[in-house]
Amino acid sequence: MVLACLVLVGPSAPNGVPLARSLPAGAAEDVVPNRVMTWNICNPCKESNVGRAAEIATYAPQVIGLQEACVRDVERIRDYLESLYGLVYHVEYGMVLRNRGRCGGTPWSPGSFGQALLSAAPMTDRVSVEYPDGGSEDRGYMAVTTKVDGQSVRVFNTHLAQRRQQDVRAGQTDVLAEEVAAYDRAIVLGDFNAAPDAPELTGMWALAADTDAQCRPLSDGSCKPTTDWQSKFDYVFLRGIAPLEHQVLPTPYSDHHLLHADLDIAPASPPRVDAAGKPRA
């Protein structure tokens, strides 16, 4: 039994904390300040949170958007990132339902399920919104203000309705796009459950571009898939922000790949004022 447990979760230190997994050569040595990541971590897939933490630690983004996240899984991932790799993150949640089948817990206190944002910098002005129509399962988006590349920016994280619910996703995108449009620059992370040319993404493409320049509504087919079934469903949409480079990375811990992007965020322009120091229109 002991050997079986070691195979499943790996060895532990005397205090019961799992030992740090070796990171590959070239792994980030510390948080990369201009890097963001989106990852649907797949629940209830019952994957190792130690393994998930090791995947994140390899690339050490400044901001991480997780979908299909259970609070207790996120807390463990966050604890492992700090205790095993020295990476300290703040966390905010955008939970949309309580579901024992998804997240465990007791019948009278099932676990919370939805989105989470981890950021190496503090986060403020959190909002968490359920879409009016979630489709077959409640869905929503969350948003915070935090720092990426040393600059204050609004970051959104969402998970849209499942694949065969195009009309529902169209309504959800309308809700999200209206909020994103209020910001001159924003980062929108998430699992949109739709390919780049899907009509329901029209509202997002009108506001922002994906970090992958090959991914757009009229893509020539060179857009990299982000799922095990070879579809591009996961996006880092950028509004008023320039992409530098990105990677799509298959992982054994989810049916969605890791997608991280390095960004160039210019300092915000100061507000225009008149001679008396009053804001100009």
PDB file of C-alpha atoms in Angstrom:
ATOM      1  CA  MET A   1       0.000   0.000   0.000  1.00  0.00           C
ATOM      2  CA  VAL A   2       2.841   2.403   0.876  1.00  0.00           C
ATOM      3  CA  LEU A   3       4.506   1.721  -2.486  1.00  0.00           C
ATOM      4  CA  ALA A   4       1.230   2.333  -4.301  1.00  0.00           C
ATOM      5  CA  CYS A   5       0.818   5.699  -2.573  1.00  0.00           C
ATOM      6  CA  LEU A   6       4.369   6.722  -3.480  1.00  0.00           C
ATOM      7  CA  VAL A   7       3.667   5.946  -7.114  1.00  0.00           C
ATOM      8  CA  LEU A   8       0.499   8.043  -7.076  1.00  0.00           C
ATOM      9  CA  VAL A   9       1.641  11.146  -5.190  1.00  0.00           C
ATOM     10  CA  GLY A  10       5.406  10.837  -4.935  1.00  0.00           C
ATOM     11  CA  PRO A  11       7.551  10.764  -1.816  1.00  0.00           C
ATOM     12  CA  SER A  12       6.997  13.139   1.079  1.00  0.00           C
ATOM     13  CA  ALA A  13       9.219  14.928   3.534  1.00  0.00           C
ATOM     14  CA  PRO A  14       8.945  13.924   7.211  1.00  0.00           C
ATOM     15  CA  ASN A  15       6.270  16.561   7.824  1.00  0.00           C
ATOM     16  CA  GLY A  16       4.059  15.030   5.147  1.00  0.00           C
ATOM     17  CA  VAL A  17       4.625  17.739   2.534  1.00  0.00           C
ATOM     18  CA  PRO A  18       5.340  16.250  -0.936  1.00  0.00           C
ATOM     19  CA  LEU A  19       8.883  16.717  -2.163  1.00  0.00           C
ATOM     20  CA  ALA A  20       9.394  19.237  -4.953  1.00  0.00           C
ATOM     21  CA  ARG A  21       9.316  17.708  -8.408  1.00  0.00           C
ATOM     22  CA  SER A  22      12.378  18.407 -10.498  1.00  0.00           C
ATOM     23  CA  LEU A  23      11.694  21.111 -13.061  1.00  0.00           C
ATOM     24  CA  PRO A  24      13.070  20.734 -16.587  1.00  0.00           C
ATOM     25  CA  ALA A  25      16.195  22.510 -17.756  1.00  0.00           C
ATOM     26  CA  GLY A  26      15.356  26.061 -18.740  1.00  0.00           C
ATOM     27  CA  ALA A  27      12.515  26.408 -16.236  1.00  0.00           C
ATOM     28  CA  ALA A  28      11.885  29.935 -14.988  1.00  0.00           C
ATOM     29  CA  GLU A  29      13.909  30.736 -11.875  1.00  0.00           C
ATOM     30  CA  ASP A  30      11.346  33.204 -10.545  1.00  0.00           C
ATOM     31  CA  VAL A  31       8.041  34.778 -11.509  1.00  0.00           C
ATOM     32  CA  VAL A  32       8.221  36.216 -15.038  1.00  0.00           C
ATOM     33  CA  PRO A  33       6.640  39.686 -14.634  1.00  0.00           C
ATOM     34  CA  ASN A  34       5.245  40.044 -18.167  1.00  0.00           C
ATOM     35  CA  ARG A  35       3.938  36.466 -18.524  1.00  0.00           C
ATOM     36  CA  VAL A  36       0.297  35.349 -18.249  1.00  0.00           C
ATOM     37  CA  MET A  37      -1.192  31.873 -18.492  1.00  0.00           C
ATOM     38  CA  THR A  38      -4.604  30.338 -19.051  1.00  0.00           C
ATOM     39  CA  TRP A  39      -5.347  26.706 -18.169  1.00  0.00           C
ATOM     40  CA  ASN A  40      -8.525  24.670 -17.863  1.00  0.00           C
ATOM     41  CA  ILE A  41      -7.316  22.213 -15.219  1.00  0.00           C
ATOM     42  CA  CYS A  42     -10.097  19.677 -15.859  1.00  0.00           C
ATOM     43  CA  ASN A  43     -12.379  18.741 -12.993  1.00  0.00           C
ATOM     44  CA  PRO A  44     -13.416  16.182 -11.869  1.00  0.00           C
ATOM     45  CA  CYS A  45     -10.338  14.606 -13.459  1.00  0.00           C
ATOM     46  CA  LYS A  46      -8.784  13.947 -10.021  1.00  0.00           C
ATOM     47  CA  GLU A  47      -5.287  14.814 -11.209  1.00  0.00           C
ATOM     48  CA  SER A  48      -2.342  15.500  -8.909  1.00  0.00           C
ATOM     49  CA  ASN A  49      -2.212  19.041  -7.563  1.00  0.00           C
ATOM     50  CA  VAL A  50       1.506  18.535  -6.967  1.00  0.00           C
ATOM     51  CA  GLY A  51       1.872  17.823 -10.684  1.00  0.00           C
ATOM     52  CA  ARG A  52      -0.266  20.814 -11.606  1.00  0.00           C
ATOM     53  CA  ALA A  53       1.890  23.055  -9.420  1.00  0.00           C
ATOM     54  CA  ALA A  54       5.043  21.732 -11.076  1.00  0.00           C
ATOM     55  CA  GLU A  55       3.630  22.536 -14.523  1.00  0.00           C
ATOM     56  CA  ILE A  56       2.860  26.110 -13.456  1.00  0.00           C
ATOM     57  CA  ALA A  57       6.222  26.512 -11.691  1.00  0.00           C
ATOM     58  CA  THR A  58       8.072  25.557 -14.867  1.00  0.00           C
ATOM     59  CA  TYR A  59       6.838  28.750 -16.552  1.00  0.00           C
ATOM     60  CA  ALA A  60       6.119  30.865 -13.425  1.00  0.00           C
ATOM     61  CA  PRO A  61       3.699  33.406 -14.938  1.00  0.00           C
ATOM     62  CA  GLN A  62       2.891  36.669 -13.219  1.00  0.00           C
ATOM     63  CA  VAL A  63      -0.832  35.931 -13.665  1.00  0.00           C
ATOM     64  CA  ILE A  64      -2.587  32.570 -14.048  1.00  0.00           C
ATOM     65  CA  GLY A  65      -6.230  32.112 -15.022  1.00  0.00           C
ATOM     66  CA  LEU A  66      -7.653  28.698 -14.088  1.00  0.00           C
ATOM     67  CA  GLN A  67     -10.967  27.305 -15.283  1.00  0.00           C
ATOM     68  CA  GLU A  68     -12.884  24.255 -14.010  1.00  0.00           C
ATOM     69  CA  ALA A  69     -11.237  25.072 -10.707  1.00  0.00           C
ATOM     70  CA  CYS A  70     -12.264  23.827  -7.266  1.00  0.00           C
ATOM     71  CA  VAL A  71     -11.339  26.062  -4.338  1.00  0.00           C
ATOM     72  CA  ARG A  72      -9.603  23.305  -2.413  1.00  0.00           C
ATOM     73  CA  ASP A  73      -7.541  22.298  -5.486  1.00  0.00           C
ATOM     74  CA  VAL A  74      -6.484  25.889  -6.082  1.00  0.00           C
ATOM     75  CA  GLU A  75      -5.483  26.292  -2.438  1.00  0.00           C
ATOM     76  CA  ARG A  76      -3.328  23.177  -2.629  1.00  0.00           C
ATOM     77  CA  ILE A  77      -1.743  24.251  -5.918  1.00  0.00           C
ATOM     78  CA  ARG A  78      -1.004  27.647  -4.425  1.00  0.00           C
ATOM     79  CA  ASP A  79       0.471  26.103  -1.269  1.00  0.00           C
ATOM     80  CA  TYR A  80       2.697  23.774  -3.327  1.00  0.00           C
ATOM     81  CA  LEU A  81       3.887  26.640  -5.527  1.00  0.00           C
ATOM     82  CA  GLU A  82       5.098  28.420  -2.394  1.00  0.00           C
ATOM     83  CA  SER A  83       6.347  25.529  -0.271  1.00  0.00           C
ATOM     84  CA  LEU A  84       7.999  23.517  -3.060  1.00  0.00           C
ATOM     85  CA  TYR A  85       9.132  26.234  -5.487  1.00  0.00           C
ATOM     86  CA  GLY A  86       9.176  29.497  -3.537  1.00  0.00           C
ATOM     87  CA  LEU A  87       6.571  31.126  -5.816  1.00  0.00           C
ATOM     88  CA  VAL A  88       4.126  33.270  -3.850  1.00  0.00           C
ATOM     89  CA  TYR A  89       0.750  34.118  -5.389  1.00  0.00           C
ATOM     90  CA  HIS A  90      -2.327  36.009  -4.294  1.00  0.00           C
ATOM     91  CA  VAL A  91      -5.645  34.390  -5.238  1.00  0.00           C
ATOM     92  CA  GLU A  92      -9.160  35.543  -6.122  1.00  0.00           C
ATOM     93  CA  TYR A  93     -12.142  33.367  -7.006  1.00  0.00           C
ATOM     94  CA  GLY A  94     -15.073  33.544  -9.400  1.00  0.00           C
ATOM     95  CA  MET A  95     -17.071  30.543  -8.241  1.00  0.00           C
ATOM     96  CA  VAL A  96     -20.367  29.860 -10.035  1.00  0.00           C
ATOM     97  CA  LEU A  97     -21.709  26.723  -8.355  1.00  0.00           C
ATOM     98  CA  ARG A  98     -21.302  24.285  -5.501  1.00  0.00           C
ATOM     99  CA  ASN A  99     -21.019  20.740  -6.793  1.00  0.00           C
ATOM    100  CA  ARG A 100     -19.960  17.662  -4.867  1.00  0.00           C
ATOM    101  CA  GLY A 101     -19.504  15.633  -8.069  1.00  0.00           C
ATOM    102  CA  ARG A 102     -17.080  18.213  -9.382  1.00  0.00           C
ATOM    103  CA  CYS A 103     -15.264  19.251  -6.231  1.00  0.00           C
ATOM    104  CA  GLY A 104     -16.012  16.736  -3.481  1.00  0.00           C
ATOM    105  CA  GLY A 105     -17.071  17.798  -0.025  1.00  0.00           C
ATOM    106  CA  THR A 106     -20.090  16.573   1.898  1.00  0.00           C
ATOM    107  CA  PRO A 107     -23.729  16.468   0.730  1.00  0.00           C
ATOM    108  CA  TRP A 108     -24.469  19.441   2.989  1.00  0.00           C
ATOM    109  CA  SER A 109     -21.300  21.327   2.038  1.00  0.00           C
ATOM    110  CA  PRO A 110     -20.210  20.566  -1.527  1.00  0.00           C
ATOM    111  CA  GLY A 111     -17.078  22.170  -2.958  1.00  0.00           C
ATOM    112  CA  SER A 112     -17.135  25.433  -4.910  1.00  0.00           C
ATOM    113  CA  PHE A 113     -16.431  25.309  -8.648  1.00  0.00           C
ATOM    114  CA  GLY A 114     -15.637  27.982 -11.247  1.00  0.00           C
ATOM    115  CA  GLN A 115     -12.726  30.274 -12.101  1.00  0.00           C
ATOM    116  CA  ALA A 116      -9.677  31.438 -10.143  1.00  0.00           C
ATOM    117  CA  LEU A 117      -6.971  34.009 -10.749  1.00  0.00           C
ATOM    118  CA  LEU A 118      -3.510  33.776  -9.222  1.00  0.00           C
ATOM    119  CA  SER A 119      -1.278  36.842  -9.357  1.00  0.00           C
ATOM    120  CA  ALA A 120       2.174  37.544  -7.978  1.00  0.00           C
ATOM    121  CA  ALA A 121       0.983  41.119  -7.368  1.00  0.00           C
ATOM    122  CA  PRO A 122      -2.005  42.080  -5.200  1.00  0.00           C
ATOM    123  CA  MET A 123      -5.389  42.173  -6.917  1.00  0.00           C
ATOM    124  CA  THR A 124      -8.105  44.771  -6.421  1.00  0.00           C
ATOM    125  CA  ASP A 125     -11.630  45.554  -7.622  1.00  0.00           C
ATOM    126  CA  ARG A 126     -12.619  41.908  -8.057  1.00  0.00           C
ATOM    127  CA  VAL A 127     -15.938  41.195  -9.737  1.00  0.00           C
ATOM    128  CA  SER A 128     -17.522  37.786 -10.213  1.00  0.00           C
ATOM    129  CA  VAL A 129     -20.474  37.491 -12.580  1.00  0.00           C
ATOM    130  CA  GLU A 130     -22.652  34.532 -13.519  1.00  0.00           C
ATOM    131  CA  TYR A 131     -23.924  34.670 -17.083  1.00  0.00           C
ATOM    132  CA  PRO A 132     -27.726  35.008 -17.266  1.00  0.00           C
ATOM    133  CA  ASP A 133     -27.816  31.731 -19.214  1.00  0.00           C
ATOM    134  CA  GLY A 134     -25.077  29.252 -18.378  1.00  0.00           C
ATOM    135  CA  GLY A 135     -26.336  26.527 -20.681  1.00  0.00           C
ATOM    136  CA  SER A 136     -26.143  23.010 -19.288  1.00  0.00           C
ATOM    137  CA  GLU A 137     -23.993  24.177 -16.354  1.00  0.00           C
ATOM    138  CA  ASP A 138     -23.591  27.526 -14.616  1.00  0.00           C
ATOM    139  CA  ARG A 139     -20.816  29.584 -16.192  1.00  0.00           C
ATOM    140  CA  GLY A 140     -19.436  33.063 -15.605  1.00  0.00           C
ATOM    141  CA  TYR A 141     -16.489  35.424 -15.670  1.00  0.00           C
ATOM    142  CA  MET A 142     -14.372  37.206 -13.094  1.00  0.00           C
ATOM    143  CA  ALA A 143     -12.129  40.250 -13.352  1.00  0.00           C
ATOM    144  CA  VAL A 144      -9.480  41.954 -11.245  1.00  0.00           C
ATOM    145  CA  THR A 145      -7.039  44.807 -11.545  1.00  0.00           C
ATOM    146  CA  THR A 146      -3.415  43.779 -11.003  1.00  0.00           C
ATOM    147  CA  LYS A 147       0.070  44.398 -12.363  1.00  0.00           C
ATOM    148  CA  VAL A 148       1.585  42.729 -15.413  1.00  0.00           C
ATOM    149  CA  ASP A 149       4.974  43.879 -16.718  1.00  0.00           C
ATOM    150  CA  GLY A 150       4.928  46.452 -13.915  1.00  0.00           C
ATOM    151  CA  GLN A 151       1.774  48.102 -15.267  1.00  0.00           C
ATOM    152  CA  SER A 152      -1.734  48.145 -13.864  1.00  0.00           C
ATOM    153  CA  VAL A 153      -4.130  46.252 -16.132  1.00  0.00           C
ATOM    154  CA  ARG A 154      -7.614  44.757 -16.003  1.00  0.00           C
ATOM    155  CA  VAL A 155      -7.547  40.959 -16.265  1.00  0.00           C
ATOM    156  CA  PHE A 156     -10.618  38.843 -17.078  1.00  0.00           C
ATOM    157  CA  ASN A 157     -11.012  35.071 -16.741  1.00  0.00           C
ATOM    158  CA  THR A 158     -13.961  33.149 -18.183  1.00  0.00           C
ATOM    159  CA  HIS A 159     -15.331  29.756 -19.148  1.00  0.00           C
ATOM    160  CA  LEU A 160     -18.110  29.698 -21.735  1.00  0.00           C
ATOM    161  CA  ALA A 161     -20.843  27.101 -22.244  1.00  0.00           C
ATOM    162  CA  GLN A 162     -20.065  23.640 -23.567  1.00  0.00           C
ATOM    163  CA  ARG A 163     -19.317  22.894 -27.196  1.00  0.00           C
ATOM    164  CA  ARG A 164     -22.768  22.286 -28.687  1.00  0.00           C
ATOM    165  CA  GLN A 165     -24.356  25.404 -27.162  1.00  0.00           C
ATOM    166  CA  GLN A 166     -23.382  28.079 -29.670  1.00  0.00           C
ATOM    167  CA  ASP A 167     -26.387  30.324 -29.050  1.00  0.00           C
ATOM    168  CA  VAL A 168     -25.743  30.320 -25.315  1.00  0.00           C
ATOM    169  CA  ARG A 169     -22.091  31.198 -25.853  1.00  0.00           C
ATOM    170  CA  ALA A 170     -23.090  34.081 -28.129  1.00  0.00           C
ATOM    171  CA  GLY A 171     -25.123  35.611 -25.313  1.00  0.00           C
ATOM    172  CA  GLN A 172     -22.288  35.071 -22.846  1.00  0.00           C
ATOM    173  CA  THR A 173     -19.765  36.708 -25.178  1.00  0.00           C
ATOM    174  CA  ASP A 174     -22.044  39.742 -25.496  1.00  0.00           C
ATOM    175  CA  VAL A 175     -22.074  40.140 -21.703  1.00  0.00           C
ATOM    176  CA  LEU A 176     -18.308  39.746 -21.442  1.00  0.00           C
ATOM    177  CA  ALA A 177     -17.479  41.999 -24.401  1.00  0.00           C
ATOM    178  CA  GLU A 178     -19.543  44.842 -22.969  1.00  0.00           C
ATOM    179  CA  GLU A 179     -17.379  44.796 -19.832  1.00  0.00           C
ATOM    180  CA  VAL A 180     -14.083  44.418 -21.686  1.00  0.00           C
ATOM    181  CA  ALA A 181     -14.973  47.379 -23.935  1.00  0.00           C
ATOM    182  CA  ALA A 182     -14.939  49.676 -20.889  1.00  0.00           C
ATOM    183  CA  TYR A 183     -11.124  49.361 -20.693  1.00  0.00           C
ATOM    184  CA  ASP A 184      -8.527  50.762 -23.079  1.00  0.00           C
ATOM    185  CA  ARG A 185      -6.301  47.822 -22.289  1.00  0.00           C
ATOM    186  CA  ALA A 186      -7.253  44.456 -20.900  1.00  0.00           C
ATOM    187  CA  ILE A 187      -6.224  40.814 -20.877  1.00  0.00           C
ATOM    188  CA  VAL A 188      -8.967  38.223 -21.316  1.00  0.00           C
ATOM    189  CA  LEU A 189      -8.020  34.666 -20.390  1.00  0.00           C
ATOM    190  CA  GLY A 190     -10.201  31.626 -20.706  1.00  0.00           C
ATOM    191  CA  ASP A 191     -11.756  28.571 -22.237  1.00  0.00           C
ATOM    192  CA  PHE A 192     -14.225  29.852 -24.822  1.00  0.00           C
ATOM    193  CA  ASN A 193     -15.249  26.390 -26.063  1.00  0.00           C
ATOM    194  CA  ALA A 194     -15.235  27.761 -29.607  1.00  0.00           C
ATOM    195  CA  ALA A 195     -12.855  27.777 -32.573  1.00  0.00           C
ATOM    196  CA  PRO A 196     -11.543  31.120 -33.890  1.00  0.00           C
ATOM    197  CA  ASP A 197     -14.050  31.266 -36.756  1.00  0.00           C
ATOM    198  CA  ALA A 198     -17.088  30.549 -34.536  1.00  0.00           C
ATOM    199  CA  PRO A 199     -19.742  33.281 -35.000  1.00  0.00           C
ATOM    200  CA  GLU A 200     -20.223  33.630 -31.249  1.00  0.00           C
ATOM    201  CA  LEU A 201     -16.705  35.049 -30.875  1.00  0.00           C
ATOM    202  CA  THR A 202     -17.371  37.980 -33.217  1.00  0.00           C
ATOM    203  CA  GLY A 203     -17.829  40.370 -30.295  1.00  0.00           C
ATOM    204  CA  MET A 204     -14.439  39.492 -28.830  1.00  0.00           C
ATOM    205  CA  TRP A 205     -12.584  39.742 -32.129  1.00  0.00           C
ATOM    206  CA  ALA A 206     -14.034  43.231 -32.588  1.00  0.00           C
ATOM    207  CA  LEU A 207     -12.325  44.316 -29.352  1.00  0.00           C
ATOM    208  CA  ALA A 208      -9.134  42.302 -29.080  1.00  0.00           C
ATOM    209  CA  ALA A 209      -6.654  39.986 -30.799  1.00  0.00           C
ATOM    210  CA  ASP A 210      -5.372  36.630 -29.622  1.00  0.00           C
ATOM    211  CA  THR A 211      -1.746  36.426 -28.515  1.00  0.00           C
ATOM    212  CA  ASP A 212      -1.222  34.011 -31.436  1.00  0.00           C
ATOM    213  CA  ALA A 213      -1.194  36.131 -34.584  1.00  0.00           C
ATOM    214  CA  GLN A 214      -2.168  33.032 -36.591  1.00  0.00           C
ATOM    215  CA  CYS A 215      -5.423  32.742 -34.627  1.00  0.00           C
ATOM    216  CA  ARG A 216      -8.145  34.940 -36.018  1.00  0.00           C
ATOM    217  CA  PRO A 217     -11.609  34.462 -37.540  1.00  0.00           C
ATOM    218  CA  LEU A 218     -10.233  33.808 -41.039  1.00  0.00           C
ATOM    219  CA  SER A 219      -7.289  31.693 -39.920  1.00  0.00           C
ATOM    220  CA  ASP A 220      -5.353  29.776 -42.561  1.00  0.00           C
ATOM    221  CA  GLY A 221      -5.320  26.663 -40.362  1.00  0.00           C
ATOM    222  CA  SER A 222      -1.936  27.224 -38.719  1.00  0.00           C
ATOM    223  CA  CYS A 223      -3.521  28.220 -35.401  1.00  0.00           C
ATOM    224  CA  LYS A 224      -2.245  25.768 -32.777  1.00  0.00           C
ATOM    225  CA  PRO A 225      -4.865  23.593 -31.054  1.00  0.00           C
ATOM    226  CA  THR A 226      -5.136  23.903 -27.283  1.00  0.00           C
ATOM    227  CA  THR A 227      -7.019  20.677 -26.492  1.00  0.00           C
ATOM    228  CA  ASP A 228      -6.404  16.954 -26.717  1.00  0.00           C
ATOM    229  CA  TRP A 229      -9.089  16.764 -29.456  1.00  0.00           C
ATOM    230  CA  GLN A 230      -7.107  19.207 -31.640  1.00  0.00           C
ATOM    231  CA  SER A 231      -9.346  22.255 -31.264  1.00  0.00           C
ATOM    232  CA  LYS A 232      -8.352  25.815 -30.437  1.00  0.00           C
ATOM    233  CA  PHE A 233     -10.643  26.655 -27.482  1.00  0.00           C
ATOM    234  CA  ASP A 234      -8.311  28.543 -25.121  1.00  0.00           C
ATOM    235  CA  TYR A 235      -7.352  32.187 -25.647  1.00  0.00           C
ATOM    236  CA  VAL A 236      -5.289  35.064 -24.332  1.00  0.00           C
ATOM    237  CA  PHE A 237      -7.178  37.980 -25.855  1.00  0.00           C
ATOM    238  CA  LEU A 238      -5.289  41.293 -25.716  1.00  0.00           C
ATOM    239  CA  ARG A 239      -6.829  44.755 -25.904  1.00  0.00           C
ATOM    240  CA  GLY A 240      -4.381  47.654 -26.179  1.00  0.00           C
ATOM    241  CA  ILE A 241      -1.457  45.335 -25.374  1.00  0.00           C
ATOM    242  CA  ALA A 242       1.222  43.922 -27.678  1.00  0.00           C
ATOM    243  CA  PRO A 243       2.161  40.223 -27.661  1.00  0.00           C
ATOM    244  CA  LEU A 244       5.810  39.153 -27.687  1.00  0.00           C
ATOM    245  CA  GLU A 245       5.772  35.353 -27.770  1.00  0.00           C
ATOM    246  CA  HIS A 246       3.625  32.467 -26.589  1.00  0.00           C
ATOM    247  CA  GLN A 247       3.663  28.714 -26.134  1.00  0.00           C
ATOM    248  CA  VAL A 248       0.985  26.023 -26.249  1.00  0.00           C
ATOM    249  CA  LEU A 249       2.081  23.087 -24.129  1.00  0.00           C
ATOM    250  CA  PRO A 250       0.333  19.701 -23.817  1.00  0.00           C
ATOM    251  CA  THR A 251       0.191  18.429 -20.248  1.00  0.00           C
ATOM    252  CA  PRO A 252      -0.678  15.053 -18.695  1.00  0.00           C
ATOM    253  CA  TYR A 253      -2.765  16.813 -16.032  1.00  0.00           C
ATOM    254  CA  SER A 254      -5.643  18.056 -18.203  1.00  0.00           C
ATOM    255  CA  ASP A 255      -7.354  17.592 -21.549  1.00  0.00           C
ATOM    256  CA  HIS A 256      -6.569  21.276 -22.202  1.00  0.00           C
ATOM    257  CA  HIS A 257      -3.024  22.445 -22.916  1.00  0.00           C
ATOM    258  CA  LEU A 258      -1.216  25.162 -21.018  1.00  0.00           C
ATOM    259  CA  LEU A 259      -1.182  28.443 -22.947  1.00  0.00           C
ATOM    260  CA  HIS A 260       1.165  31.157 -21.735  1.00  0.00           C
ATOM    261  CA  ALA A 261       2.122  34.453 -23.327  1.00  0.00           C
ATOM    262  CA  ASP A 262       4.765  37.105 -22.753  1.00  0.00           C
ATOM    263  CA  LEU A 263       3.466  40.630 -23.253  1.00  0.00           C
ATOM    264  CA  ASP A 264       4.699  44.161 -23.862  1.00  0.00           C
ATOM    265  CA  ILE A 265       2.580  46.563 -21.843  1.00  0.00           C
ATOM    266  CA  ALA A 266       3.467  50.210 -22.334  1.00  0.00           C
ATOM    267  CA  PRO A 267       2.906  52.627 -19.434  1.00  0.00           C
ATOM    268  CA  ALA A 268      -0.543  54.142 -19.472  1.00  0.00           C
ATOM    269  CA  SER A 269      -0.760  57.596 -20.963  1.00  0.00           C
ATOM    270  CA  PRO A 270      -1.349  60.290 -18.320  1.00  0.00           C
ATOM    271  CA  PRO A 271      -4.814  61.864 -18.406  1.00  0.00           C
ATOM    272  CA  ARG A 272      -5.077  65.003 -20.496  1.00  0.00           C
ATOM    273  CA  VAL A 273      -5.578  68.151 -18.418  1.00  0.00           C
ATOM    274  CA  ASP A 274      -6.013  71.830 -19.161  1.00  0.00           C
ATOM    275  CA  ALA A 275      -3.877  74.678 -17.811  1.00  0.00           C
ATOM    276  CA  ALA A 276      -5.802  74.608 -14.547  1.00  0.00           C
ATOM    277  CA  GLY A 277      -5.128  70.884 -14.101  1.00  0.00           C
ATOM    278  CA  LYS A 278      -8.706  69.844 -14.860  1.00  0.00           C
ATOM    279  CA  PRO A 279      -9.296  66.701 -17.011  1.00  0.00           C
ATOM    280  CA  ARG A 280      -9.987  67.408 -20.668  1.00  0.00           C
ATOM    281  CA  ALA A 281     -12.782  65.586 -22.508  1.00  0.00           C
TER     282      ALA A 281
END
